[in-house]
mmCIF file of C-alpha atoms in Angstrom:
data_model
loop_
_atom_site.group_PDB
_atom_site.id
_atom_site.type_symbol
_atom_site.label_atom_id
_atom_site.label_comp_id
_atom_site.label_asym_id
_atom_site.label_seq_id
_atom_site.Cartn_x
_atom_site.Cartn_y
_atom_site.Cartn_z
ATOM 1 C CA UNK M 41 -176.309 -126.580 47.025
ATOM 2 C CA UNK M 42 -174.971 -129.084 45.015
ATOM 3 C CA UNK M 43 -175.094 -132.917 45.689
ATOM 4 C CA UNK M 44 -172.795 -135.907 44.086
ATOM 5 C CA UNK M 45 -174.948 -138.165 42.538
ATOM 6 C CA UNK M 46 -173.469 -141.647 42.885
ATOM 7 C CA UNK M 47 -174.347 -144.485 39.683
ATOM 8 C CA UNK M 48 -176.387 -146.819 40.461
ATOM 9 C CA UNK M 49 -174.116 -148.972 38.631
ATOM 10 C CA UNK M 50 -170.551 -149.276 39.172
ATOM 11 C CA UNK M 51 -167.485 -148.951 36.670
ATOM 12 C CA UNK M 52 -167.202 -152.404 35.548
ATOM 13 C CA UNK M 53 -171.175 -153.254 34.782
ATOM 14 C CA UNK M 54 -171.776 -150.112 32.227
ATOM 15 C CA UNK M 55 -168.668 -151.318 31.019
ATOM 16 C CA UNK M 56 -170.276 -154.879 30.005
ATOM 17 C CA UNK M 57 -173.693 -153.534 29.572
ATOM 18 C CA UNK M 58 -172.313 -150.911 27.398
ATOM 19 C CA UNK M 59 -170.471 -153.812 25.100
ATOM 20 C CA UNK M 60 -173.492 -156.327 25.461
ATOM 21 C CA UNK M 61 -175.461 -153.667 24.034
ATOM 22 C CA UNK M 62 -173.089 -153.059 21.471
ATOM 23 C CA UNK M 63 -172.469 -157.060 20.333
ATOM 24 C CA UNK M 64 -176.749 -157.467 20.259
ATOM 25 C CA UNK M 65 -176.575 -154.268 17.874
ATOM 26 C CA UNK M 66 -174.303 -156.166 15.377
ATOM 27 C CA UNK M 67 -175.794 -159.315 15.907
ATOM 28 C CA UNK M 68 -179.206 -157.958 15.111
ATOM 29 C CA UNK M 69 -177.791 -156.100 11.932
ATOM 30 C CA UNK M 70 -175.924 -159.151 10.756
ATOM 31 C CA UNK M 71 -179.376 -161.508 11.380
ATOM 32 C CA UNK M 72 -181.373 -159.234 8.934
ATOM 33 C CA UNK M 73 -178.371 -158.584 6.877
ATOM 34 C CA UNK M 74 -178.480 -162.655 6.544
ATOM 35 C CA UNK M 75 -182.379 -162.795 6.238
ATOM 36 C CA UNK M 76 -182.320 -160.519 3.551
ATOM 37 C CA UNK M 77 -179.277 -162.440 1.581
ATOM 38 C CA UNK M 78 -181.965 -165.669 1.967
ATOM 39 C CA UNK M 79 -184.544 -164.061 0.873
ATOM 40 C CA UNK M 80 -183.050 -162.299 -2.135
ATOM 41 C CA UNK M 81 -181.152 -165.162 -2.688
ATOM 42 C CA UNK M 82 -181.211 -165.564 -6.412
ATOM 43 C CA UNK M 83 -179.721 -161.611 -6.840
ATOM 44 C CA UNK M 84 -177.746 -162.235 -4.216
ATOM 45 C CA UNK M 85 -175.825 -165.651 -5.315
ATOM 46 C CA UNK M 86 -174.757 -163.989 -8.393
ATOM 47 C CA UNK M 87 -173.465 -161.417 -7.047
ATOM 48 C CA UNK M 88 -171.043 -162.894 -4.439
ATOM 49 C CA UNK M 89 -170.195 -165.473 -7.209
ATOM 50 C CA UNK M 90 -169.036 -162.623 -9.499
ATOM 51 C CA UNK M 91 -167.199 -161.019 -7.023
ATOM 52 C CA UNK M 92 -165.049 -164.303 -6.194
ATOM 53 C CA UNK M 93 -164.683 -164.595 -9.856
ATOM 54 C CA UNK M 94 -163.611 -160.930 -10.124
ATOM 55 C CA UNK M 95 -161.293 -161.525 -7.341
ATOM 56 C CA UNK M 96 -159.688 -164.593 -9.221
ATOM 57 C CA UNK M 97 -159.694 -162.778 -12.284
ATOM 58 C CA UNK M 98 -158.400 -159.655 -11.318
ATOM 59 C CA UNK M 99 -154.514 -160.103 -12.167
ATOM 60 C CA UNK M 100 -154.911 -161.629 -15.663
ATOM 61 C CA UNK M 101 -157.059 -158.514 -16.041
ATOM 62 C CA UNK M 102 -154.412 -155.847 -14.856
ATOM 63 C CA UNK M 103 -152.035 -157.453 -16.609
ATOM 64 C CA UNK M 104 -153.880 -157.027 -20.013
ATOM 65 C CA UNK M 105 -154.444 -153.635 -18.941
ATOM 66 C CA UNK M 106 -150.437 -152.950 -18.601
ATOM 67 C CA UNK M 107 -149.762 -154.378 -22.751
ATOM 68 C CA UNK M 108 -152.506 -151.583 -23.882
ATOM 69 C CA UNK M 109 -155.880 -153.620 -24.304
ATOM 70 C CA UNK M 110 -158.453 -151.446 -23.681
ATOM 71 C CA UNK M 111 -160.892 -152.178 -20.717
ATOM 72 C CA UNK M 112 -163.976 -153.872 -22.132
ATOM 73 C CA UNK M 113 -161.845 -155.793 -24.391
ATOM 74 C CA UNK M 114 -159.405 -156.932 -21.646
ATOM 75 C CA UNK M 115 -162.332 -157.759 -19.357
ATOM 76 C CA UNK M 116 -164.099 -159.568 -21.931
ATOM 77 C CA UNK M 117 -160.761 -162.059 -22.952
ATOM 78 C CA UNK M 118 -160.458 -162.483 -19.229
ATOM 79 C CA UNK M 119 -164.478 -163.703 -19.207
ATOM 80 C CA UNK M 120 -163.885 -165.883 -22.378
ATOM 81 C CA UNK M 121 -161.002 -167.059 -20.592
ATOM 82 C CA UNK M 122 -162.179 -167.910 -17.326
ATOM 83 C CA UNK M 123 -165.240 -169.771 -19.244
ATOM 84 C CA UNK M 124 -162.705 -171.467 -21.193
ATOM 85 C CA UNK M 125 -161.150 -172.672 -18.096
ATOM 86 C CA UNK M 126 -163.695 -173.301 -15.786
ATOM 87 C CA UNK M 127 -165.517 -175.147 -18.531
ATOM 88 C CA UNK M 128 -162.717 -178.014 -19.192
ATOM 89 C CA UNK M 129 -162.206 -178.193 -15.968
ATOM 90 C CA UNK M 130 -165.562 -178.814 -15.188
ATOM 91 C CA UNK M 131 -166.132 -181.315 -18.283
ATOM 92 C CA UNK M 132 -162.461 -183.325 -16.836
ATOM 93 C CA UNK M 133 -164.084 -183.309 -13.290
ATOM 94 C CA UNK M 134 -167.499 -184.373 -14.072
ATOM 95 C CA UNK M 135 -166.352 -187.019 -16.933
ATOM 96 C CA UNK M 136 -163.711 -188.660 -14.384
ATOM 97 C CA UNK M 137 -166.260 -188.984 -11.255
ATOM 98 C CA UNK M 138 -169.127 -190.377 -14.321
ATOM 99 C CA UNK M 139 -166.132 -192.508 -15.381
ATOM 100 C CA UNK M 140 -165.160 -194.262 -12.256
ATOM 101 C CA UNK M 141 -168.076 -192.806 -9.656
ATOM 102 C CA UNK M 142 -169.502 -196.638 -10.040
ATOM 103 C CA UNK M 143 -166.134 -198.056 -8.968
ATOM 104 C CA UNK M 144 -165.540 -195.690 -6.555
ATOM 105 C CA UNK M 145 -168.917 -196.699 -4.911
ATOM 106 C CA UNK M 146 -167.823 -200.314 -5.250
ATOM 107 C CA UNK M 147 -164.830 -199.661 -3.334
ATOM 108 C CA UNK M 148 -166.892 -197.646 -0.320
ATOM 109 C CA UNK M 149 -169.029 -200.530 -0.409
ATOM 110 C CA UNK M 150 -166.707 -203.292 -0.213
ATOM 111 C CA UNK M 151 -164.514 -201.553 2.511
ATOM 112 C CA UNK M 152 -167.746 -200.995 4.529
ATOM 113 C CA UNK M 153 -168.999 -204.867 4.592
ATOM 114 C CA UNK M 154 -164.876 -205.389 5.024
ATOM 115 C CA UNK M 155 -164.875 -203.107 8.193
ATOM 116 C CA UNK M 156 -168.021 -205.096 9.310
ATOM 117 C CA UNK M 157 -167.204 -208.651 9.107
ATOM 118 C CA UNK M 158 -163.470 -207.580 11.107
ATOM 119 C CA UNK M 159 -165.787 -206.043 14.051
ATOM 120 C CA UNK M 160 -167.800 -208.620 14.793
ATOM 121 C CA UNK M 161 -170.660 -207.712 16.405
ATOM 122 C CA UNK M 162 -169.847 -204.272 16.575
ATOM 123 C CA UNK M 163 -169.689 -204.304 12.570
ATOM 124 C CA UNK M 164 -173.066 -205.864 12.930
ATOM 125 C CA UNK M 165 -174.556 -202.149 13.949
ATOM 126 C CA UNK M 166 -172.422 -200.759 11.826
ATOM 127 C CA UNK M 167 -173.472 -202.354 8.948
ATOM 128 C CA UNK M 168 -177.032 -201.702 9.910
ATOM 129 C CA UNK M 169 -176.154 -198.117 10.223
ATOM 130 C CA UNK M 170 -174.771 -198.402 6.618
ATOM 131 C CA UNK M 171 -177.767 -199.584 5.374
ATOM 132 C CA UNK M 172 -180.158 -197.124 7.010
ATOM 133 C CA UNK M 173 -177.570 -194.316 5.535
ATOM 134 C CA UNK M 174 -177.951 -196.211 2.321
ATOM 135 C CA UNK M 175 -181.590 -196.173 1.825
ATOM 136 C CA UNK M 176 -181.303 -192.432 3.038
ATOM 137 C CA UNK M 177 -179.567 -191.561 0.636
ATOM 138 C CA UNK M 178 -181.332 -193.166 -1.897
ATOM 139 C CA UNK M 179 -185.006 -191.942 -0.921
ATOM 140 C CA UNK M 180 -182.329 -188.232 -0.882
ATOM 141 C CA UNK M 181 -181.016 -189.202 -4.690
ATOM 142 C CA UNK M 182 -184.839 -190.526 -5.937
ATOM 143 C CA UNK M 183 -186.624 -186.978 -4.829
ATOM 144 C CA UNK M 184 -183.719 -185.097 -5.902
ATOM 145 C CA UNK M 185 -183.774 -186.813 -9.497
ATOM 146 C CA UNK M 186 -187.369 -186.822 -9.509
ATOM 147 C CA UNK M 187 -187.319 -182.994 -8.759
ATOM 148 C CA UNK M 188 -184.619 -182.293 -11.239
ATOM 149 C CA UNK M 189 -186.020 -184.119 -14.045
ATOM 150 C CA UNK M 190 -189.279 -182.999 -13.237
ATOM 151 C CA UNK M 191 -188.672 -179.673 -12.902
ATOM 152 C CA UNK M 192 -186.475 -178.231 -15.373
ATOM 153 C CA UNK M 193 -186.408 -174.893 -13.892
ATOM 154 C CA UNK M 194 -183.707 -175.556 -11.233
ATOM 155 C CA UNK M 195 -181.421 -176.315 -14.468
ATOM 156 C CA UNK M 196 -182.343 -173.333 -15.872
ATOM 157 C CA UNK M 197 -182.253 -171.113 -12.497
ATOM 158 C CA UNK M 198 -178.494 -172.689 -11.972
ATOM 159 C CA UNK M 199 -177.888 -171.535 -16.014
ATOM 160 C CA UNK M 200 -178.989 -168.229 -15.245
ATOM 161 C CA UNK M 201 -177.108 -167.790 -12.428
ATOM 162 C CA UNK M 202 -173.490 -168.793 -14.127
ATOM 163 C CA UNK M 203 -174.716 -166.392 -17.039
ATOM 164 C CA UNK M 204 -175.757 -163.302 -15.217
ATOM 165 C CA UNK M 205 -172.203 -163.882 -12.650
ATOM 166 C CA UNK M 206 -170.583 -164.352 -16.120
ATOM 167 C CA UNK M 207 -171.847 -160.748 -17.537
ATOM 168 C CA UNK M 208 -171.365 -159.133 -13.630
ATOM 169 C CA UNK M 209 -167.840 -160.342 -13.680
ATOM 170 C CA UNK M 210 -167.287 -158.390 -17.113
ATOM 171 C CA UNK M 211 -168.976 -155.421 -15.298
ATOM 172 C CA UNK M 212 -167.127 -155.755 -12.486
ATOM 173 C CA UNK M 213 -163.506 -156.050 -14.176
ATOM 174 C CA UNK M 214 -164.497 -153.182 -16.628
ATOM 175 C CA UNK M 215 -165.244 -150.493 -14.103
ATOM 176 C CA UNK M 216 -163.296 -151.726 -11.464
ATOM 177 C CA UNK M 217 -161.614 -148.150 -11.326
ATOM 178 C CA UNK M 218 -164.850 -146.413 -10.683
ATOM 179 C CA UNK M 219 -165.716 -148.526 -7.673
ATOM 180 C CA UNK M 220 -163.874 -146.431 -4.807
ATOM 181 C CA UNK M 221 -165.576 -143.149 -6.459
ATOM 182 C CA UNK M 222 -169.133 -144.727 -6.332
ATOM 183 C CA UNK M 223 -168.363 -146.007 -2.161
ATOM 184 C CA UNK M 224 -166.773 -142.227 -1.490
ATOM 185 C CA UNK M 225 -170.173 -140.777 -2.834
ATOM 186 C CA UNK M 226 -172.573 -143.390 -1.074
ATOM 187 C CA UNK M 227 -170.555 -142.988 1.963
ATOM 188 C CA UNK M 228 -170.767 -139.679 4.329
ATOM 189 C CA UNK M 229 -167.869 -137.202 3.563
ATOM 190 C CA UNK M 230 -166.520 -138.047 6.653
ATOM 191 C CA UNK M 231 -165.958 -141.591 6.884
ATOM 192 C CA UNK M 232 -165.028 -141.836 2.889
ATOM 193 C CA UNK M 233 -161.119 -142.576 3.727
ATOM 194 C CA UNK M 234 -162.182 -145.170 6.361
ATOM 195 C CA UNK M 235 -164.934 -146.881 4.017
ATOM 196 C CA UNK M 236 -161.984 -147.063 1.263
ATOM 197 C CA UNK M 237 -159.679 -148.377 3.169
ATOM 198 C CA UNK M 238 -162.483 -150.960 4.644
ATOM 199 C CA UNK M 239 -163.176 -152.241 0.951
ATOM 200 C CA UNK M 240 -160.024 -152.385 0.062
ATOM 201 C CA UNK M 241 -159.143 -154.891 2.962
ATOM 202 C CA UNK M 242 -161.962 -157.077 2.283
ATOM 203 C CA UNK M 243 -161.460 -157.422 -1.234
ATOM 204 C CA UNK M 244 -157.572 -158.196 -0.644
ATOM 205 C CA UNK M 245 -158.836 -160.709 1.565
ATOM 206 C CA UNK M 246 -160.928 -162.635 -0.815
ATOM 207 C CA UNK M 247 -158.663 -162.093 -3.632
ATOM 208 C CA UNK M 248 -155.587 -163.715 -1.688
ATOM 209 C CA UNK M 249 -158.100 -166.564 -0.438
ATOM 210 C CA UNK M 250 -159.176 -167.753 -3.562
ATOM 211 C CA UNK M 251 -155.684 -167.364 -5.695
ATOM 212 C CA UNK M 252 -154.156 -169.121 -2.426
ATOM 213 C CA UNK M 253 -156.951 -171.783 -2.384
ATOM 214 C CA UNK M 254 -156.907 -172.545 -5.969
ATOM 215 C CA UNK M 255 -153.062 -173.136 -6.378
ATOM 216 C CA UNK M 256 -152.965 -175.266 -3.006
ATOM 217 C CA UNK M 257 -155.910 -176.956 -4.447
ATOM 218 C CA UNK M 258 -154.412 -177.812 -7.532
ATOM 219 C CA UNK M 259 -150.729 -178.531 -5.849
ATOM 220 C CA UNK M 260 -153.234 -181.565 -3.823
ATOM 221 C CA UNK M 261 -155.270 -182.887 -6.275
ATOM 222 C CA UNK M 262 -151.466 -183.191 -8.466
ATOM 223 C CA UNK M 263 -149.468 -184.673 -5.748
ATOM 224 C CA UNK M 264 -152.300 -187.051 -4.299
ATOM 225 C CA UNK M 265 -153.153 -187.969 -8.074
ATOM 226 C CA UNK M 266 -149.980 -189.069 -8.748
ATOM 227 C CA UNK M 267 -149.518 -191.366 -5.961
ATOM 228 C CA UNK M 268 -152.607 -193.048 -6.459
ATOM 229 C CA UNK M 269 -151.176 -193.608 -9.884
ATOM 230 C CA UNK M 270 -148.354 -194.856 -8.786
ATOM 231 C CA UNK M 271 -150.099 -197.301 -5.936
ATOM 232 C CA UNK M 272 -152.578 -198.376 -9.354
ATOM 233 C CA UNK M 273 -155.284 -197.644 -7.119
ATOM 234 C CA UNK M 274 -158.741 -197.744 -9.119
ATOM 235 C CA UNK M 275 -160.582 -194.506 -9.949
ATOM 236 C CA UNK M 276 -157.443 -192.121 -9.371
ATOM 237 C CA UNK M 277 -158.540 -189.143 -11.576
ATOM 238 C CA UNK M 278 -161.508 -188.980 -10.112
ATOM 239 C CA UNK M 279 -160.307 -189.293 -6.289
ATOM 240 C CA UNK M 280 -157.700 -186.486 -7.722
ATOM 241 C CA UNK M 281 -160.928 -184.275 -9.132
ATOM 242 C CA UNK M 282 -162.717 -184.998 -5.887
ATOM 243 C CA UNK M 283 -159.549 -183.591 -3.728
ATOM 244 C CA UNK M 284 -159.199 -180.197 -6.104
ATOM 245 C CA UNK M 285 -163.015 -179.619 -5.384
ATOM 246 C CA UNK M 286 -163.477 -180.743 -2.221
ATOM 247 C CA UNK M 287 -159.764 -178.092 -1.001
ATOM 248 C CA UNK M 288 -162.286 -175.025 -1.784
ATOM 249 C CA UNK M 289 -164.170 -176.149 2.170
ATOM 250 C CA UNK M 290 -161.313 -175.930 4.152
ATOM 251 C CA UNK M 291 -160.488 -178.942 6.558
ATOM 252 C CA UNK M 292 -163.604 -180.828 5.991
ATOM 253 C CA UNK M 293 -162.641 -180.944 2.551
ATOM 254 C CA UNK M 294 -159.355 -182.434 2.603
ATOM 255 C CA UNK M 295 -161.230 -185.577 5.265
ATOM 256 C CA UNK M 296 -163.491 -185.854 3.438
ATOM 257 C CA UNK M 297 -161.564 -186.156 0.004
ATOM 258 C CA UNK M 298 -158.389 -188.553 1.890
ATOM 259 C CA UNK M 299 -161.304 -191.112 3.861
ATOM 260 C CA UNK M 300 -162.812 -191.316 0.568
ATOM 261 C CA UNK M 301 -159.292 -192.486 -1.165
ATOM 262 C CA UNK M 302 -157.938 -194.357 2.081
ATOM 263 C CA UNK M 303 -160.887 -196.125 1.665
ATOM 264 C CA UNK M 304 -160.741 -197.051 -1.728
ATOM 265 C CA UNK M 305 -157.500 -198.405 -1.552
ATOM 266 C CA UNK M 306 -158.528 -200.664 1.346
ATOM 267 C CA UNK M 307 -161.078 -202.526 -0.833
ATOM 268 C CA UNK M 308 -159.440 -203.055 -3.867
ATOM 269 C CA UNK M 309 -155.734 -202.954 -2.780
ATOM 270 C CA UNK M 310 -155.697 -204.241 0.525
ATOM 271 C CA UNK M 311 -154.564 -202.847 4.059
ATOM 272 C CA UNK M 312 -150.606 -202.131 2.934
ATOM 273 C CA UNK M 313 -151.835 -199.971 -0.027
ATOM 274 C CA UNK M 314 -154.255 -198.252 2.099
ATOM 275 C CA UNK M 315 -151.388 -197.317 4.414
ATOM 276 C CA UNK M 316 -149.523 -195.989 1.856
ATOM 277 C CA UNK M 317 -152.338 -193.973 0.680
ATOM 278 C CA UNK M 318 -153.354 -192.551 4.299
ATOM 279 C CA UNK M 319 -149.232 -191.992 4.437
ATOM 280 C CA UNK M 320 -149.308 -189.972 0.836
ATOM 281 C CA UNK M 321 -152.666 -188.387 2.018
ATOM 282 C CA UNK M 322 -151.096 -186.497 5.476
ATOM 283 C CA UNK M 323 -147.804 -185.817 3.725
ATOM 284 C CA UNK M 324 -149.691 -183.501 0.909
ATOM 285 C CA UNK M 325 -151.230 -182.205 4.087
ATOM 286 C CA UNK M 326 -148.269 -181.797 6.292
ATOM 287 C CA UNK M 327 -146.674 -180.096 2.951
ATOM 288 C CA UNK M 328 -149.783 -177.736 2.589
ATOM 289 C CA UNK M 329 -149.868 -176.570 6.039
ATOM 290 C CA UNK M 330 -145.912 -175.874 6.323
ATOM 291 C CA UNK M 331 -145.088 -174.436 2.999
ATOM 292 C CA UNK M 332 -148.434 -174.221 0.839
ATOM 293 C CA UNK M 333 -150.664 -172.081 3.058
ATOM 294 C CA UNK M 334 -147.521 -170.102 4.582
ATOM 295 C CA UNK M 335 -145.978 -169.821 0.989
ATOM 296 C CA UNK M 336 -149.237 -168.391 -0.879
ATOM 297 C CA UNK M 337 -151.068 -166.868 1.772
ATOM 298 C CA UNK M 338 -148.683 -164.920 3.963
ATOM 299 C CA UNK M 339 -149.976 -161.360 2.531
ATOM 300 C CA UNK M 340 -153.564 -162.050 3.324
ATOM 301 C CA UNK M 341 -155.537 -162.590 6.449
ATOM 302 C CA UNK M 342 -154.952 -165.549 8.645
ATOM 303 C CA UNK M 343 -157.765 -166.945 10.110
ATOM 304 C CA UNK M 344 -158.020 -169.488 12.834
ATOM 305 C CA UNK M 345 -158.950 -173.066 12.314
ATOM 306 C CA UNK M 346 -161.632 -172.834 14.848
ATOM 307 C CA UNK M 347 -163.279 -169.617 13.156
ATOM 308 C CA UNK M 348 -163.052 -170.943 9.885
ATOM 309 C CA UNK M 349 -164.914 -174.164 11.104
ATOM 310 C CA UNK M 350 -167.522 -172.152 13.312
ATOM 311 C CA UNK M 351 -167.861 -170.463 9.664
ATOM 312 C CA UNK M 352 -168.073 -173.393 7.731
ATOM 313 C CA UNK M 353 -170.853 -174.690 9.842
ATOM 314 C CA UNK M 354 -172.875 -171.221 9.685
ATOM 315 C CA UNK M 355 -172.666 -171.363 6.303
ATOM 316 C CA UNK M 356 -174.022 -174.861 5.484
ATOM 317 C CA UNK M 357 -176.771 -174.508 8.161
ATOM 318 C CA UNK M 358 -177.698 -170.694 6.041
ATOM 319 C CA UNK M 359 -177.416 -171.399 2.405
ATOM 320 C CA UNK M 360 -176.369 -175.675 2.142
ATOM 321 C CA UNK M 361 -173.183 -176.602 -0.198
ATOM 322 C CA UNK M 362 -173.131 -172.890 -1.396
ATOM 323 C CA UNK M 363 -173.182 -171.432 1.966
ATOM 324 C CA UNK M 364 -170.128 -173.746 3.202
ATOM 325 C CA UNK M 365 -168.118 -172.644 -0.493
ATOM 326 C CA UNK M 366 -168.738 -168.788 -0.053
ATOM 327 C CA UNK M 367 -167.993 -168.725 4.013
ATOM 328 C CA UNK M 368 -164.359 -168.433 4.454
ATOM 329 C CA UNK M 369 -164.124 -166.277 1.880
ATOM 330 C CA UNK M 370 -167.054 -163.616 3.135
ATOM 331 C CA UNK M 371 -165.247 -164.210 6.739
ATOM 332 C CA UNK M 372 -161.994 -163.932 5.430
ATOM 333 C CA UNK M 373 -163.132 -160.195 4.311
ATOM 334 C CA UNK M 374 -165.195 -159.565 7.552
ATOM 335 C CA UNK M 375 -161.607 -160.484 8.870
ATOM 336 C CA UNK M 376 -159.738 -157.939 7.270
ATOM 337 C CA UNK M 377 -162.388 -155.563 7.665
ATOM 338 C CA UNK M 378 -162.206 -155.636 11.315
ATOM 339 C CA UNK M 379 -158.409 -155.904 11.472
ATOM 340 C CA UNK M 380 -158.831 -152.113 9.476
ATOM 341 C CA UNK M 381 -160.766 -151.155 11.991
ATOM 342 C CA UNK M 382 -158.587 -152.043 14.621
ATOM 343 C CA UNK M 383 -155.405 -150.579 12.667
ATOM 344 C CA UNK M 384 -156.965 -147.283 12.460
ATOM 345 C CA UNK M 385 -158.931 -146.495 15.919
ATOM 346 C CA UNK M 386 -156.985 -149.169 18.057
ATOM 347 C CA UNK M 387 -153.498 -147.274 17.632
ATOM 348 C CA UNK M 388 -155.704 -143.605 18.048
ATOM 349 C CA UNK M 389 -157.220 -144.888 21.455
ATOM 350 C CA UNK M 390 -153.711 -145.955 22.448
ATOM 351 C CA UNK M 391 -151.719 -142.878 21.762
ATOM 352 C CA UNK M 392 -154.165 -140.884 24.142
ATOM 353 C CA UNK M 393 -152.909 -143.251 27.157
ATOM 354 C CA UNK M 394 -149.323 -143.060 25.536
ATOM 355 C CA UNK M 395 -149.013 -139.000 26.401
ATOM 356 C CA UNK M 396 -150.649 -139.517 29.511
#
């Protein structure tokens, strides 16, 4: 005799338990994935570090490889290069913000006491506020440069770390071809044409992030630059190094960079020139986000404003500054990871319901 056995739960609840069950799966793999990137941190660094660089790097490469240099010595002119590069650009950066960091500090200060006295007694907390952030940061600054200069390790970790990225970016360029072989062989037989096509996504996400976010960068720190030239505001290289650094955190970055130059130009040039220098600041920004970002990054994946701040914020609470650098670019490849995935088993769970 056979009876109907009715669920004890209808359609709609194993539904959700079924996908709550599934989203605390990934959560709990991508907590220990995390945990173990923290705690292996000084492999780890390198390694995502090379693979930005490799990312960068990869079309100068190819395109040594297409006038006949042979691998190691293309990978190794693209290394020399990039150190070449990254080196003056460091040494202009760092020798503008020594030159006129002072000044710029001036300027912040003056405009703060300036905002103050035009507030009243509201500038009265403010000012307090100003001070309190002040001595903050200066107890922050005197254990930081007591820790650096005693402790000469952290100088030498942050050495090692550029080196050993350095050498894995030759690595990496060198036997870039052998990469999809060694995931088809880790990977089950099975899933080897998924896992390819998985990488292969990510990696064209990262590499279109950080050729995108380099050239916008670059376009911004150029056009702002030159119009704090032109409104002789004091300090303009290094507002214009501050901008090009600052575009590789996207949003925050470019606030950050334009309060820091508005404000400037209110203490030293007066409340026209800082108008014209908020007014130069949202044009570069109205020109980024209309033809910059559309222009350079139209072939990779588009993320949302609100995701890449929700992943801005992850990052800095995980891992600090480094954390907020490296991710948009990790989430950018998590991005096109799962858009692969939805390419390839969306459209087969579809066609199913299509015939029916």
């Amino acid at each position: 005799m056979e009876t109907s056995r009715t669920p004890l739960l209808p359609e709609p609840a194993r539904k959700l338990a079924a996908w709550c069950a599934v989203v605390l799966l990934v959560a709990g793999v991508a907590a220990v994935f995390i945990w173990l990137c923290v705690v292996f941190k000084t492999a780890v660094t390198p390694v995502l570090l090379a693979i930005l660089g490799t990312a960068l790097l990869g079309p100068l490469y190819r395109r040594l490889l297409r006038m006949k240099v042979s691998k190691s010595l293309a990978a190794a002119v693209t290394v020399a290069a990039v150190l070449l590069v990254v080196g003056g650009a460091t040494y202009i950066v760092v020798a503008a913000l020594i030159e006129t960091g002072d000044q710029i500090l001036a300027s912040l200060r003056q405009a703060a006491l300036d905002i103050a006295e035009h507030l009243g007694a509201a500038g009265t907390s403010l000012e307090d506020l100003a001070a309190n952030a002040k001595k903050l940061l200066e107890r922050f600054g005197g254990t930081a440069a007591s820790g650096v200069i005693s402790g000469l390790s952290v100088v030498g970790q942050m050495l090692a770390t550029a080196v050993l990225a350095l050498l894995l970016i030759f690595f990496f360029l060198r036997d870039s071809d052998k990469a999809v072989g060694a995931l088809r062989a880790f990977v089950p037989s099975g899933t080897s044409d998924t896992a390819e096509a998985m990488a292969r996504r990510a990696f064209e996400a990262v590499e279109g992030f950080m050729r995108g976010t380099t050239l916008v960068a670059f376009v911004d720190a150029l056009l702002i630059g030159v119009g704090l030239l032109i409104l002789q505001v004091p300090g303009a290289v290094g507002l214009a190094a501050l901008v090009f650094v600052t575009a590789y955190i996207p949003y925050l970055g470019a606030f950050l960079s334009g309060a820091v130059a508005v404000l400037v130009a209110l203490a030293d040039r007066g409340f026209v020139i800082a108008l014209w220098v908020l007014g130069i600041v949202l044009a570069v920004q109205v020109i980024e986000g209309n033809v910059l970002q559309p222009m350079v990054q139209s072939r990779t994946v588009q993320m949302h404003p609100a995701a890449v701040m929700l992943a801005i914020t992850a990052g800095a609470s995980v891992a600090g500054i480094l954390g907020m650098l490296l991710a948009v670019p990790l989430t950018a490849a998590a991005t096109g990871i799962l858009g692969e995935l939805r390419a390839r088993y969306g459209s087969a769970a579809a066609a199913p319901e299509e015939t029916a």
